[in-house]
PDB file of C-alpha atoms and ligand atoms in Angstrom:
ATOM      1  CA  UNK Y   1      18.454  -9.578   1.821  1.00  0.00           C
ATOM      2  CA  UNK Y   2      16.178  -9.752   4.815  1.00  0.00           C
ATOM      3  CA  UNK Y   3      17.380  -6.639   6.575  1.00  0.00           C
ATOM      4  CA  UNK Y   4      14.240  -4.681   5.779  1.00  0.00           C
ATOM      5  CA  UNK Y   5      11.882  -4.259   8.704  1.00  0.00           C
ATOM      6  CA  UNK Y   6       8.775  -2.263   7.969  1.00  0.00           C
ATOM      7  CA  UNK Y   7       8.353  -1.411  11.660  1.00  0.00           C
ATOM      8  CA  UNK Y   8      11.029   1.284  11.237  1.00  0.00           C
ATOM      9  CA  UNK Y   9       8.810   3.012   8.729  1.00  0.00           C
ATOM     10  CA  UNK Y  10       5.288   2.219   9.927  1.00  0.00           C
ATOM     11  CA  UNK Y  11       2.998   5.235   9.602  1.00  0.00           C
ATOM     12  CA  UNK Y  12       5.514   7.395   7.714  1.00  0.00           C
ATOM     13  CA  UNK Y  13       4.577   9.677   4.787  1.00  0.00           C
ATOM     14  CA  UNK Y  14       4.802   6.757   2.338  1.00  0.00           C
ATOM     15  CA  UNK Y  15       2.429   4.622   4.425  1.00  0.00           C
ATOM     16  CA  UNK Y  16       0.008   7.551   4.634  1.00  0.00           C
ATOM     17  CA  UNK Y  17      -0.253   7.845   0.855  1.00  0.00           C
ATOM     18  CA  UNK Y  18      -0.347   4.058   0.287  1.00  0.00           C
ATOM     19  CA  UNK Y  19      -2.881   3.291   2.980  1.00  0.00           C
ATOM     20  CA  UNK Y  20      -5.145   6.282   2.266  1.00  0.00           C
ATOM     21  CA  UNK Y  21      -5.393   5.040  -1.326  1.00  0.00           C
ATOM     22  CA  UNK Y  22      -5.901   1.424  -0.191  1.00  0.00           C
ATOM     23  CA  UNK Y  23      -8.747   2.343   2.182  1.00  0.00           C
ATOM     24  CA  UNK Y  24     -10.428   4.292  -0.613  1.00  0.00           C
ATOM     25  CA  UNK Y  25     -10.133   1.414  -3.090  1.00  0.00           C
ATOM     26  CA  UNK Y  26     -11.559  -1.098  -0.611  1.00  0.00           C
ATOM     27  CA  UNK Y  27     -14.468   1.216   0.074  1.00  0.00           C
ATOM     28  CA  UNK Y  28     -15.167   1.307  -3.650  1.00  0.00           C
ATOM     29  CA  UNK Y  29     -14.992  -2.504  -3.947  1.00  0.00           C
ATOM     30  CA  UNK Y  30     -17.576  -2.761  -1.159  1.00  0.00           C
ATOM     31  CA  UNK Y  31     -20.095  -0.713  -3.094  1.00  0.00           C
ATOM     32  CA  UNK Y  32     -21.006  -3.827  -5.084  1.00  0.00           C
ATOM     33  CA  UNK Y  33     -22.338  -6.995  -3.459  1.00  0.00           C
ATOM     34  CA  UNK Y  34     -20.233  -9.371  -5.563  1.00  0.00           C
ATOM     35  CA  UNK Y  35     -17.404 -10.968  -3.543  1.00  0.00           C
ATOM     36  CA  UNK Y  36     -13.771 -10.148  -4.283  1.00  0.00           C
ATOM     37  CA  UNK Y  37     -10.241 -11.216  -3.404  1.00  0.00           C
ATOM     38  CA  UNK Y  38      -7.346  -9.086  -2.217  1.00  0.00           C
ATOM     39  CA  UNK Y  39      -3.843 -10.431  -2.849  1.00  0.00           C
ATOM     40  CA  UNK Y  40      -1.122  -8.652  -0.875  1.00  0.00           C
ATOM     41  CA  UNK Y  41       2.222  -9.773  -2.339  1.00  0.00           C
ATOM     42  CA  UNK Y  42       4.382  -8.110   0.359  1.00  0.00           C
ATOM     43  CA  UNK Y  43       2.309  -8.166   3.516  1.00  0.00           C
ATOM     44  CA  UNK Y  44       4.728  -7.231   6.323  1.00  0.00           C
ATOM     45  CA  UNK Y  45       3.953  -8.028   9.963  1.00  0.00           C
ATOM     46  CA  UNK Y  46       0.427  -6.626   9.859  1.00  0.00           C
ATOM     47  CA  UNK Y  47       0.416  -4.602  13.078  1.00  0.00           C
ATOM     48  CA  UNK Y  48       3.015  -2.200  14.459  1.00  0.00           C
ATOM     49  CA  UNK Y  49       3.600  -0.620  17.867  1.00  0.00           C
ATOM     50  CA  UNK Y  50       4.616   2.990  17.314  1.00  0.00           C
ATOM     51  CA  UNK Y  51       6.094   3.179  20.788  1.00  0.00           C
ATOM     52  CA  UNK Y  52       7.967  -0.093  20.255  1.00  0.00           C
ATOM     53  CA  UNK Y  53      11.722  -0.355  19.890  1.00  0.00           C
ATOM     54  CA  UNK Y  54      11.678  -0.474  16.068  1.00  0.00           C
ATOM     55  CA  UNK Y  55       9.247   2.298  15.212  1.00  0.00           C
ATOM     56  CA  UNK Y  56      10.420   4.755  17.851  1.00  0.00           C
ATOM     57  CA  UNK Y  57      14.027   4.494  16.663  1.00  0.00           C
ATOM     58  CA  UNK Y  58      13.537   7.112  13.948  1.00  0.00           C
ATOM     59  CA  UNK Y  59       9.945   8.036  14.822  1.00  0.00           C
ATOM     60  CA  UNK Y  60       9.160   8.347  11.108  1.00  0.00           C
ATOM     61  CA  UNK Y  61       5.464   8.196  11.914  1.00  0.00           C
ATOM     62  CA  UNK Y  62       5.657  11.644  13.518  1.00  0.00           C
ATOM     63  CA  UNK Y  63       6.133  13.178  10.060  1.00  0.00           C
ATOM     64  CA  UNK Y  64       3.464  10.878   8.621  1.00  0.00           C
ATOM     65  CA  UNK Y  65       0.273   9.816  10.394  1.00  0.00           C
ATOM     66  CA  UNK Y  66       1.372  12.002  13.347  1.00  0.00           C
ATOM     67  CA  UNK Y  67       0.715  15.149  11.313  1.00  0.00           C
ATOM     68  CA  UNK Y  68      -2.828  14.051  10.413  1.00  0.00           C
ATOM     69  CA  UNK Y  69      -3.674  12.878  13.913  1.00  0.00           C
ATOM     70  CA  UNK Y  70      -6.331  14.937  15.688  1.00  0.00           C
ATOM     71  CA  UNK Y  71      -7.059  17.177  12.664  1.00  0.00           C
ATOM     72  CA  UNK Y  72     -10.688  17.882  12.043  1.00  0.00           C
ATOM     73  CA  UNK Y  73     -10.289  19.649   8.693  1.00  0.00           C
ATOM     74  CA  UNK Y  74      -9.187  16.681   6.547  1.00  0.00           C
ATOM     75  CA  UNK Y  75     -10.531  16.102   3.019  1.00  0.00           C
ATOM     76  CA  UNK Y  76     -12.737  12.987   2.746  1.00  0.00           C
ATOM     77  CA  UNK Y  77     -10.046  10.573   1.494  1.00  0.00           C
ATOM     78  CA  UNK Y  78      -7.758  11.429   4.410  1.00  0.00           C
ATOM     79  CA  UNK Y  79     -10.556  11.525   6.987  1.00  0.00           C
ATOM     80  CA  UNK Y  80     -11.616   7.995   5.921  1.00  0.00           C
ATOM     81  CA  UNK Y  81      -8.038   6.773   6.357  1.00  0.00           C
ATOM     82  CA  UNK Y  82      -7.516   8.419   9.753  1.00  0.00           C
ATOM     83  CA  UNK Y  83     -10.818   6.967  10.965  1.00  0.00           C
ATOM     84  CA  UNK Y  84      -9.357   3.511  10.256  1.00  0.00           C
ATOM     85  CA  UNK Y  85      -6.212   4.248  12.252  1.00  0.00           C
ATOM     86  CA  UNK Y  86      -8.355   5.610  15.110  1.00  0.00           C
ATOM     87  CA  UNK Y  87      -9.941   2.159  15.526  1.00  0.00           C
ATOM     88  CA  UNK Y  88      -6.533   0.906  16.692  1.00  0.00           C
ATOM     89  CA  UNK Y  89      -6.049   3.815  19.079  1.00  0.00           C
ATOM     90  CA  UNK Y  90      -9.374   4.100  20.873  1.00  0.00           C
ATOM     91  CA  UNK Y  91      -8.082   6.232  23.742  1.00  0.00           C
ATOM     92  CA  UNK Y  92      -6.861   8.928  21.335  1.00  0.00           C
ATOM     93  CA  UNK Y  93      -3.124   8.372  21.825  1.00  0.00           C
ATOM     94  CA  UNK Y  94      -1.373   7.302  18.637  1.00  0.00           C
ATOM     95  CA  UNK Y  95       0.400   4.096  19.655  1.00  0.00           C
ATOM     96  CA  UNK Y  96      -0.635   1.411  17.165  1.00  0.00           C
ATOM     97  CA  UNK Y  97      -0.534   1.308  13.410  1.00  0.00           C
ATOM     98  CA  UNK Y  98      -2.234  -1.275  11.163  1.00  0.00           C
ATOM     99  CA  UNK Y  99      -0.475  -2.443   8.012  1.00  0.00           C
ATOM    100  CA  UNK Y 100      -2.136  -3.312   4.733  1.00  0.00           C
ATOM    101  CA  UNK Y 101      -3.427  -6.783   5.842  1.00  0.00           C
ATOM    102  CA  UNK Y 102      -5.330  -5.310   8.774  1.00  0.00           C
ATOM    103  CA  UNK Y 103      -6.690  -2.335   6.853  1.00  0.00           C
ATOM    104  CA  UNK Y 104      -7.925  -4.859   4.315  1.00  0.00           C
ATOM    105  CA  UNK Y 105      -9.455  -7.227   6.877  1.00  0.00           C
ATOM    106  CA  UNK Y 106     -11.347  -4.288   8.383  1.00  0.00           C
ATOM    107  CA  UNK Y 107     -13.003  -3.700   5.024  1.00  0.00           C
ATOM    108  CA  UNK Y 108     -13.675  -7.268   3.844  1.00  0.00           C
ATOM    109  CA  UNK Y 109     -17.139  -8.785   4.092  1.00  0.00           C
ATOM    110  CA  UNK Y 110     -17.455 -12.459   5.144  1.00  0.00           C
ATOM    111  CA  UNK Y 111     -17.629 -13.586   1.523  1.00  0.00           C
ATOM    112  CA  UNK Y 112     -14.412 -11.800   0.475  1.00  0.00           C
ATOM    113  CA  UNK Y 113     -10.954 -13.375   0.683  1.00  0.00           C
ATOM    114  CA  UNK Y 114      -7.437 -12.219   1.563  1.00  0.00           C
ATOM    115  CA  UNK Y 115      -4.224 -13.864   0.391  1.00  0.00           C
ATOM    116  CA  UNK Y 116      -0.992 -12.685   2.019  1.00  0.00           C
ATOM    117  CA  UNK Y 117       2.612 -13.308   0.985  1.00  0.00           C
ATOM    118  CA  UNK Y 118       5.438 -12.490   3.387  1.00  0.00           C
ATOM    119  CA  UNK Y 119       8.801 -14.060   2.681  1.00  0.00           C
ATOM    120  CA  UNK Y 120      10.753 -12.827   5.720  1.00  0.00           C
ATOM    121  CA  UNK Y 121      10.506 -15.678   8.296  1.00  0.00           C
ATOM    122  CA  UNK Y 122      10.373 -13.338  11.322  1.00  0.00           C
ATOM    123  CA  UNK Y 123       7.768 -11.075   9.753  1.00  0.00           C
ATOM    124  CA  UNK Y 124       5.589 -13.948   8.519  1.00  0.00           C
ATOM    125  CA  UNK Y 125       5.788 -15.519  11.992  1.00  0.00           C
ATOM    126  CA  UNK Y 126       4.575 -12.282  13.594  1.00  0.00           C
ATOM    127  CA  UNK Y 127       1.896 -11.955  10.916  1.00  0.00           C
ATOM    128  CA  UNK Y 128       0.634 -15.497  11.594  1.00  0.00           C
ATOM    129  CA  UNK Y 129       0.673 -14.847  15.348  1.00  0.00           C
ATOM    130  CA  UNK Y 130      -1.320 -11.630  14.910  1.00  0.00           C
ATOM    131  CA  UNK Y 131      -3.819 -13.375  12.664  1.00  0.00           C
ATOM    132  CA  UNK Y 132      -4.343 -16.188  15.212  1.00  0.00           C
ATOM    133  CA  UNK Y 133      -5.765 -13.619  17.616  1.00  0.00           C
ATOM    134  CA  UNK Y 134      -8.552 -12.638  15.212  1.00  0.00           C
ATOM    135  CA  UNK Y 135     -12.015 -14.131  14.979  1.00  0.00           C
ATOM    136  CA  UNK Y 136     -12.966 -17.233  13.038  1.00  0.00           C
ATOM    137  CA  UNK Y 137     -14.346 -15.380  10.048  1.00  0.00           C
ATOM    138  CA  UNK Y 138     -11.053 -13.561   9.536  1.00  0.00           C
ATOM    139  CA  UNK Y 139      -9.134 -16.811   9.939  1.00  0.00           C
ATOM    140  CA  UNK Y 140     -11.301 -18.595   7.422  1.00  0.00           C
ATOM    141  CA  UNK Y 141     -11.039 -15.880   4.811  1.00  0.00           C
ATOM    142  CA  UNK Y 142      -7.265 -15.385   5.063  1.00  0.00           C
ATOM    143  CA  UNK Y 143      -4.318 -17.493   3.909  1.00  0.00           C
ATOM    144  CA  UNK Y 144      -0.678 -16.633   4.618  1.00  0.00           C
ATOM    145  CA  UNK Y 145       2.100 -17.889   2.359  1.00  0.00           C
ATOM    146  CA  UNK Y 146       5.653 -17.544   3.689  1.00  0.00           C
ATOM    147  CA  UNK Y 147       6.941 -17.491   0.110  1.00  0.00           C
ATOM    148  CA  UNK Y 148       7.846 -15.119  -2.708  1.00  0.00           C
ATOM    149  CA  UNK Y 149       4.858 -12.906  -3.522  1.00  0.00           C
ATOM    150  CA  UNK Y 150       5.927 -12.096  -7.093  1.00  0.00           C
ATOM    151  CA  UNK Y 151       5.910 -15.793  -7.967  1.00  0.00           C
ATOM    152  CA  UNK Y 152       3.028 -16.830  -5.748  1.00  0.00           C
ATOM    153  CA  UNK Y 153       0.468 -14.302  -6.974  1.00  0.00           C
ATOM    154  CA  UNK Y 154       0.490 -15.818 -10.464  1.00  0.00           C
ATOM    155  CA  UNK Y 155      -1.111 -19.072  -9.354  1.00  0.00           C
ATOM    156  CA  UNK Y 156      -3.980 -17.134  -7.717  1.00  0.00           C
ATOM    157  CA  UNK Y 157      -4.958 -15.199 -10.836  1.00  0.00           C
ATOM    158  CA  UNK Y 158      -7.653 -14.893 -11.889  1.00  0.00           C
ATOM    159  CA  UNK Y 159      -9.385 -15.293  -8.524  1.00  0.00           C
ATOM    160  CA  UNK Y 160     -12.476 -17.538  -8.590  1.00  0.00           C
ATOM    161  CA  UNK Y 161     -14.678 -14.486  -7.968  1.00  0.00           C
ATOM    162  CA  UNK Y 162     -13.290 -12.729 -11.080  1.00  0.00           C
ATOM    163  CA  UNK Y 163     -13.213  -9.555  -8.963  1.00  0.00           C
ATOM    164  CA  UNK Y 164     -10.097  -8.566  -7.129  1.00  0.00           C
ATOM    165  CA  UNK Y 165      -7.211  -6.351  -6.237  1.00  0.00           C
ATOM    166  CA  UNK Y 166      -3.479  -7.059  -6.056  1.00  0.00           C
ATOM    167  CA  UNK Y 167      -1.342  -4.858  -3.830  1.00  0.00           C
ATOM    168  CA  UNK Y 168       2.360  -4.967  -4.756  1.00  0.00           C
ATOM    169  CA  UNK Y 169       4.380  -3.253  -2.054  1.00  0.00           C
ATOM    170  CA  UNK Y 170       8.023  -4.380  -2.075  1.00  0.00           C
ATOM    171  CA  UNK Y 171      10.723  -2.645  -0.055  1.00  0.00           C
ATOM    172  CA  UNK Y 172      12.902  -2.213  -3.212  1.00  0.00           C
ATOM    173  CA  UNK Y 173      16.013  -2.839  -1.107  1.00  0.00           C
ATOM    174  CA  UNK Y 174      16.920  -5.327  -3.787  1.00  0.00           C
ATOM    175  CA  UNK Y 175      17.038  -3.379  -7.034  1.00  0.00           C
ATOM    176  CA  UNK Y 176      15.629  -6.441  -8.857  1.00  0.00           C
ATOM    177  CA  UNK Y 177      12.327  -5.533  -7.192  1.00  0.00           C
ATOM    178  CA  UNK Y 178      11.790  -2.779  -9.794  1.00  0.00           C
ATOM    179  CA  UNK Y 179      12.054  -5.200 -12.693  1.00  0.00           C
ATOM    180  CA  UNK Y 180      10.122  -7.903 -10.886  1.00  0.00           C
ATOM    181  CA  UNK Y 181       7.274  -5.504 -10.060  1.00  0.00           C
ATOM    182  CA  UNK Y 182       6.869  -4.418 -13.669  1.00  0.00           C
ATOM    183  CA  UNK Y 183       6.939  -8.074 -14.794  1.00  0.00           C
ATOM    184  CA  UNK Y 184       4.408  -9.046 -12.105  1.00  0.00           C
ATOM    185  CA  UNK Y 185       1.961  -6.402 -13.318  1.00  0.00           C
ATOM    186  CA  UNK Y 186       2.382  -7.522 -16.939  1.00  0.00           C
ATOM    187  CA  UNK Y 187       1.888 -11.172 -16.041  1.00  0.00           C
ATOM    188  CA  UNK Y 188      -1.023 -10.318 -13.788  1.00  0.00           C
ATOM    189  CA  UNK Y 189      -2.821  -8.449 -16.542  1.00  0.00           C
ATOM    190  CA  UNK Y 190      -2.313 -11.387 -18.915  1.00  0.00           C
ATOM    191  CA  UNK Y 191      -4.053 -13.704 -16.461  1.00  0.00           C
ATOM    192  CA  UNK Y 192      -6.624 -11.284 -15.085  1.00  0.00           C
ATOM    193  CA  UNK Y 193      -7.077  -8.234 -17.295  1.00  0.00           C
ATOM    194  CA  UNK Y 194      -9.970  -6.701 -15.365  1.00  0.00           C
ATOM    195  CA  UNK Y 195      -8.188  -6.872 -12.001  1.00  0.00           C
ATOM    196  CA  UNK Y 196      -7.036  -3.839 -10.073  1.00  0.00           C
ATOM    197  CA  UNK Y 197      -3.274  -3.695  -9.451  1.00  0.00           C
ATOM    198  CA  UNK Y 198      -1.877  -1.186  -6.978  1.00  0.00           C
ATOM    199  CA  UNK Y 199       1.900  -0.726  -6.998  1.00  0.00           C
ATOM    200  CA  UNK Y 200       3.663   1.327  -4.342  1.00  0.00           C
ATOM    201  CA  UNK Y 201       6.971   2.862  -5.464  1.00  0.00           C
ATOM    202  CA  UNK Y 202       9.619   4.993  -3.777  1.00  0.00           C
ATOM    203  CA  UNK Y 203      10.828   8.372  -5.053  1.00  0.00           C
ATOM    204  CA  UNK Y 204      14.577   7.832  -4.834  1.00  0.00           C
ATOM    205  CA  UNK Y 205      17.486   8.846  -7.019  1.00  0.00           C
ATOM    206  CA  UNK Y 206      17.773   5.569  -8.881  1.00  0.00           C
ATOM    207  CA  UNK Y 207      17.423   4.980 -12.561  1.00  0.00           C
ATOM    208  CA  UNK Y 208      15.593   1.684 -11.928  1.00  0.00           C
ATOM    209  CA  UNK Y 209      12.840   3.553 -10.077  1.00  0.00           C
ATOM    210  CA  UNK Y 210      12.124   6.058 -12.870  1.00  0.00           C
ATOM    211  CA  UNK Y 211      12.400   3.327 -15.507  1.00  0.00           C
ATOM    212  CA  UNK Y 212       9.837   1.201 -13.692  1.00  0.00           C
ATOM    213  CA  UNK Y 213       7.286   4.002 -13.460  1.00  0.00           C
ATOM    214  CA  UNK Y 214       7.819   4.859 -17.140  1.00  0.00           C
ATOM    215  CA  UNK Y 215       7.369   1.160 -17.951  1.00  0.00           C
ATOM    216  CA  UNK Y 216       4.091   1.071 -16.033  1.00  0.00           C
ATOM    217  CA  UNK Y 217       2.785   4.185 -17.775  1.00  0.00           C
ATOM    218  CA  UNK Y 218       3.682   2.682 -21.154  1.00  0.00           C
ATOM    219  CA  UNK Y 219       1.790  -0.573 -20.618  1.00  0.00           C
ATOM    220  CA  UNK Y 220      -0.911  -1.246 -23.166  1.00  0.00           C
ATOM    221  CA  UNK Y 221      -3.760  -0.702 -20.758  1.00  0.00           C
ATOM    222  CA  UNK Y 222      -6.708   1.624 -21.010  1.00  0.00           C
ATOM    223  CA  UNK Y 223      -7.085   2.704 -17.408  1.00  0.00           C
ATOM    224  CA  UNK Y 224      -4.439   3.704 -14.936  1.00  0.00           C
ATOM    225  CA  UNK Y 225      -3.811   6.342 -12.312  1.00  0.00           C
ATOM    226  CA  UNK Y 226      -0.466   7.528 -11.001  1.00  0.00           C
ATOM    227  CA  UNK Y 227      -0.173   9.681  -7.882  1.00  0.00           C
ATOM    228  CA  UNK Y 228       3.065  10.744  -6.230  1.00  0.00           C
ATOM    229  CA  UNK Y 229       3.967  12.832  -3.227  1.00  0.00           C
ATOM    230  CA  UNK Y 230       7.362  14.487  -2.728  1.00  0.00           C
ATOM    231  CA  UNK Y 231       7.899  15.645   0.862  1.00  0.00           C
ATOM    232  CA  UNK Y 232      11.410  17.113   0.584  1.00  0.00           C
ATOM    233  CA  UNK Y 233      14.254  17.764  -1.796  1.00  0.00           C
ATOM    234  CA  UNK Y 234      16.388  14.766  -2.750  1.00  0.00           C
ATOM    235  CA  UNK Y 235      19.411  14.328  -0.474  1.00  0.00           C
ATOM    236  CA  UNK Y 236      22.653  15.687  -1.936  1.00  0.00           C
ATOM    237  CA  UNK Y 237      24.503  12.403  -1.379  1.00  0.00           C
ATOM    238  CA  UNK Y 238      21.856  10.649  -3.463  1.00  0.00           C
ATOM    239  CA  UNK Y 239      20.418   8.327  -0.793  1.00  0.00           C
ATOM    240  CA  UNK Y 240      17.076   8.258   0.956  1.00  0.00           C
ATOM    241  CA  UNK Y 241      13.417   8.495   0.232  1.00  0.00           C
ATOM    242  CA  UNK Y 242      12.139  11.957  -0.673  1.00  0.00           C
ATOM    243  CA  UNK Y 243       8.641  10.760  -1.488  1.00  0.00           C
ATOM    244  CA  UNK Y 244       6.626   7.906  -2.936  1.00  0.00           C
ATOM    245  CA  UNK Y 245       3.867   7.074  -5.348  1.00  0.00           C
ATOM    246  CA  UNK Y 246       1.055   4.684  -6.114  1.00  0.00           C
ATOM    247  CA  UNK Y 247       0.455   3.410  -9.636  1.00  0.00           C
ATOM    248  CA  UNK Y 248      -2.934   1.776 -10.084  1.00  0.00           C
ATOM    249  CA  UNK Y 249      -4.133  -0.293 -13.007  1.00  0.00           C
ATOM    250  CA  UNK Y 250      -7.938  -0.274 -13.378  1.00  0.00           C
ATOM    251  CA  UNK Y 251      -8.497   2.187 -10.514  1.00  0.00           C
ATOM    252  CA  UNK Y 252     -11.941   2.914  -9.115  1.00  0.00           C
ATOM    253  CA  UNK Y 253     -13.316   5.706 -11.277  1.00  0.00           C
ATOM    254  CA  UNK Y 254     -13.944   7.829  -8.152  1.00  0.00           C
ATOM    255  CA  UNK Y 255     -10.300   7.776  -7.054  1.00  0.00           C
ATOM    256  CA  UNK Y 256      -8.999  10.574  -9.277  1.00  0.00           C
ATOM    257  CA  UNK Y 257     -11.514  13.112  -7.966  1.00  0.00           C
ATOM    258  CA  UNK Y 258     -10.895  12.079  -4.350  1.00  0.00           C
ATOM    259  CA  UNK Y 259      -7.127  12.481  -4.794  1.00  0.00           C
ATOM    260  CA  UNK Y 260      -7.517  15.775  -6.645  1.00  0.00           C
ATOM    261  CA  UNK Y 261      -9.247  17.113  -3.578  1.00  0.00           C
ATOM    262  CA  UNK Y 262      -6.895  15.530  -1.026  1.00  0.00           C
ATOM    263  CA  UNK Y 263      -3.401  15.885  -2.517  1.00  0.00           C
ATOM    264  CA  UNK Y 264      -2.916  19.687  -2.212  1.00  0.00           C
ATOM    265  CA  UNK Y 265      -3.892  19.421   1.457  1.00  0.00           C
ATOM    266  CA  UNK Y 266      -1.720  16.357   2.086  1.00  0.00           C
ATOM    267  CA  UNK Y 267       1.270  17.953   0.367  1.00  0.00           C
ATOM    268  CA  UNK Y 268       1.104  21.019   2.609  1.00  0.00           C
ATOM    269  CA  UNK Y 269       0.585  18.922   5.708  1.00  0.00           C
ATOM    270  CA  UNK Y 270       3.469  16.497   5.086  1.00  0.00           C
ATOM    271  CA  UNK Y 271       5.925  19.018   3.563  1.00  0.00           C
ATOM    272  CA  UNK Y 272       9.396  18.845   5.093  1.00  0.00           C
ATOM    273  CA  UNK Y 273      10.786  21.672   2.984  1.00  0.00           C
ATOM    274  CA  UNK Y 274       9.896  23.997   0.100  1.00  0.00           C
ATOM    275  CA  UNK Y 275      10.312  21.254  -2.511  1.00  0.00           C
ATOM    276  CA  UNK Y 276       7.175  19.384  -1.396  1.00  0.00           C
ATOM    277  CA  UNK Y 277       4.871  18.707  -4.359  1.00  0.00           C
ATOM    278  CA  UNK Y 278       2.519  16.150  -5.836  1.00  0.00           C
ATOM    279  CA  UNK Y 279       1.685  14.778  -9.270  1.00  0.00           C
ATOM    280  CA  UNK Y 280      -1.586  13.173 -10.327  1.00  0.00           C
ATOM    281  CA  UNK Y 281      -2.013  11.624 -13.755  1.00  0.00           C
ATOM    282  CA  UNK Y 282      -4.444   9.216 -15.270  1.00  0.00           C
ATOM    283  CA  UNK Y 283      -5.282   7.431 -18.480  1.00  0.00           C
ATOM    284  CA  UNK Y 284      -8.959   6.682 -18.781  1.00  0.00           C
ATOM    285  CA  UNK Y 285     -10.775   5.352 -21.800  1.00  0.00           C
TER     286      UNK Y 285
HETATM  287  N1  SAM N   1       2.402  -4.029   2.613  1.00  0.00           N
HETATM  288  C1  SAM N   1       2.805  -3.764   3.989  1.00  0.00           C
HETATM  289  C2  SAM N   1       1.927  -2.668   4.551  1.00  0.00           C
HETATM  290  O1  SAM N   1       1.506  -1.789   3.796  1.00  0.00           O
HETATM  291  O2  SAM N   1       1.662  -2.708   5.746  1.00  0.00           O
HETATM  292  C3  SAM N   1       4.270  -3.385   4.088  1.00  0.00           C
HETATM  293  C4  SAM N   1       5.190  -4.291   3.370  1.00  0.00           C
HETATM  294  S1  SAM N   1       6.890  -3.886   3.464  1.00  0.00           S
HETATM  295  C5  SAM N   1       7.003  -2.443   2.512  1.00  0.00           C
HETATM  296  C6  SAM N   1       7.589  -5.107   2.410  1.00  0.00           C
HETATM  297  C7  SAM N   1       7.592  -6.521   2.994  1.00  0.00           C
HETATM  298  O3  SAM N   1       7.862  -7.449   1.950  1.00  0.00           O
HETATM  299  C8  SAM N   1       8.638  -6.763   4.053  1.00  0.00           C
HETATM  300  O4  SAM N   1       8.024  -7.233   5.219  1.00  0.00           O
HETATM  301  C9  SAM N   1       9.545  -7.854   3.449  1.00  0.00           C
HETATM  302  O5  SAM N   1       9.990  -8.800   4.432  1.00  0.00           O
HETATM  303  C10 SAM N   1       8.642  -8.527   2.460  1.00  0.00           C
HETATM  304  N2  SAM N   1       9.291  -9.146   1.281  1.00  0.00           N
HETATM  305  C11 SAM N   1      10.437  -8.803   0.668  1.00  0.00           C
HETATM  306  N3  SAM N   1      10.601  -9.500  -0.484  1.00  0.00           N
HETATM  307  C12 SAM N   1       9.492 -10.308  -0.603  1.00  0.00           C
HETATM  308  C13 SAM N   1       9.037 -11.222  -1.602  1.00  0.00           C
HETATM  309  N4  SAM N   1       9.744 -11.445  -2.722  1.00  0.00           N
HETATM  310  N5  SAM N   1       7.836 -11.835  -1.405  1.00  0.00           N
HETATM  311  C14 SAM N   1       7.103 -11.602  -0.289  1.00  0.00           C
HETATM  312  N6  SAM N   1       7.488 -10.735   0.689  1.00  0.00           N
HETATM  313  C15 SAM N   1       8.663 -10.089   0.521  1.00  0.00           C
END
């Protein structure tokens, strides 16, 4: 169950889409003074070395962030994201990659809060160790739970600020994750209807994956956005990730326009074959 290690995949095409969207959403949350909470149900280790043993094994980042690195012609949403990654690579060489907790901490103001769930003991240990090196403000505003994020998030909703975002980013190695993600969003909305929920999902040849996305689109909610990026044709043997998507409940209203501008560019840049494509849908009241 615990074989998943995000370091293999850090900075790959799926992280690019997920983190570019995350950075944009945080920027939108910061436009208002009112404090907010971010709940990250599947936090990972937080920081990754791209030249480390894990990440360099398949060098997935080379076909992800590597293709955006050093470009000066990026649409705004992608330029904002790359600027964040640049902070971790000040000498211009791409060697470090921040995960969702660090991208979030970079955006939070002192009054905002971050709640992280990471169930894998090794990963949560690394996460806690990384956090210990940060300043006191970051330590005070962050809590790590080495427990199940699907279960744990419920007790935190609604956040005391009544403003917040939940990032649900499982590895889906366990096929129950599809069902549990859909249930988590439903339960979340019951407790905190005005919250923003961002679900990452893989494009894989699995019925559970398509059923989950259909289930999300059929929820009785007025505002959602669904963006997906295919980078290559599905493998003939049926395994592997040929793309990914982000489904967002109560998205910032600016996100659709930003993605409409960025996705054609991103699709061309990250294409691995002629089947590369994107979809962008929304329901807005
Ligand atoms: N959100 C991270 C980011 O963007 O940098 C990446 C997270 S990675 C895709 C998924 C993580 O969830 C793994 O580190 C895994 O150990 C952890 N995990 C798996 N099942 C979990 C559960 N039920 N609750 C909390 N964490 C879980």
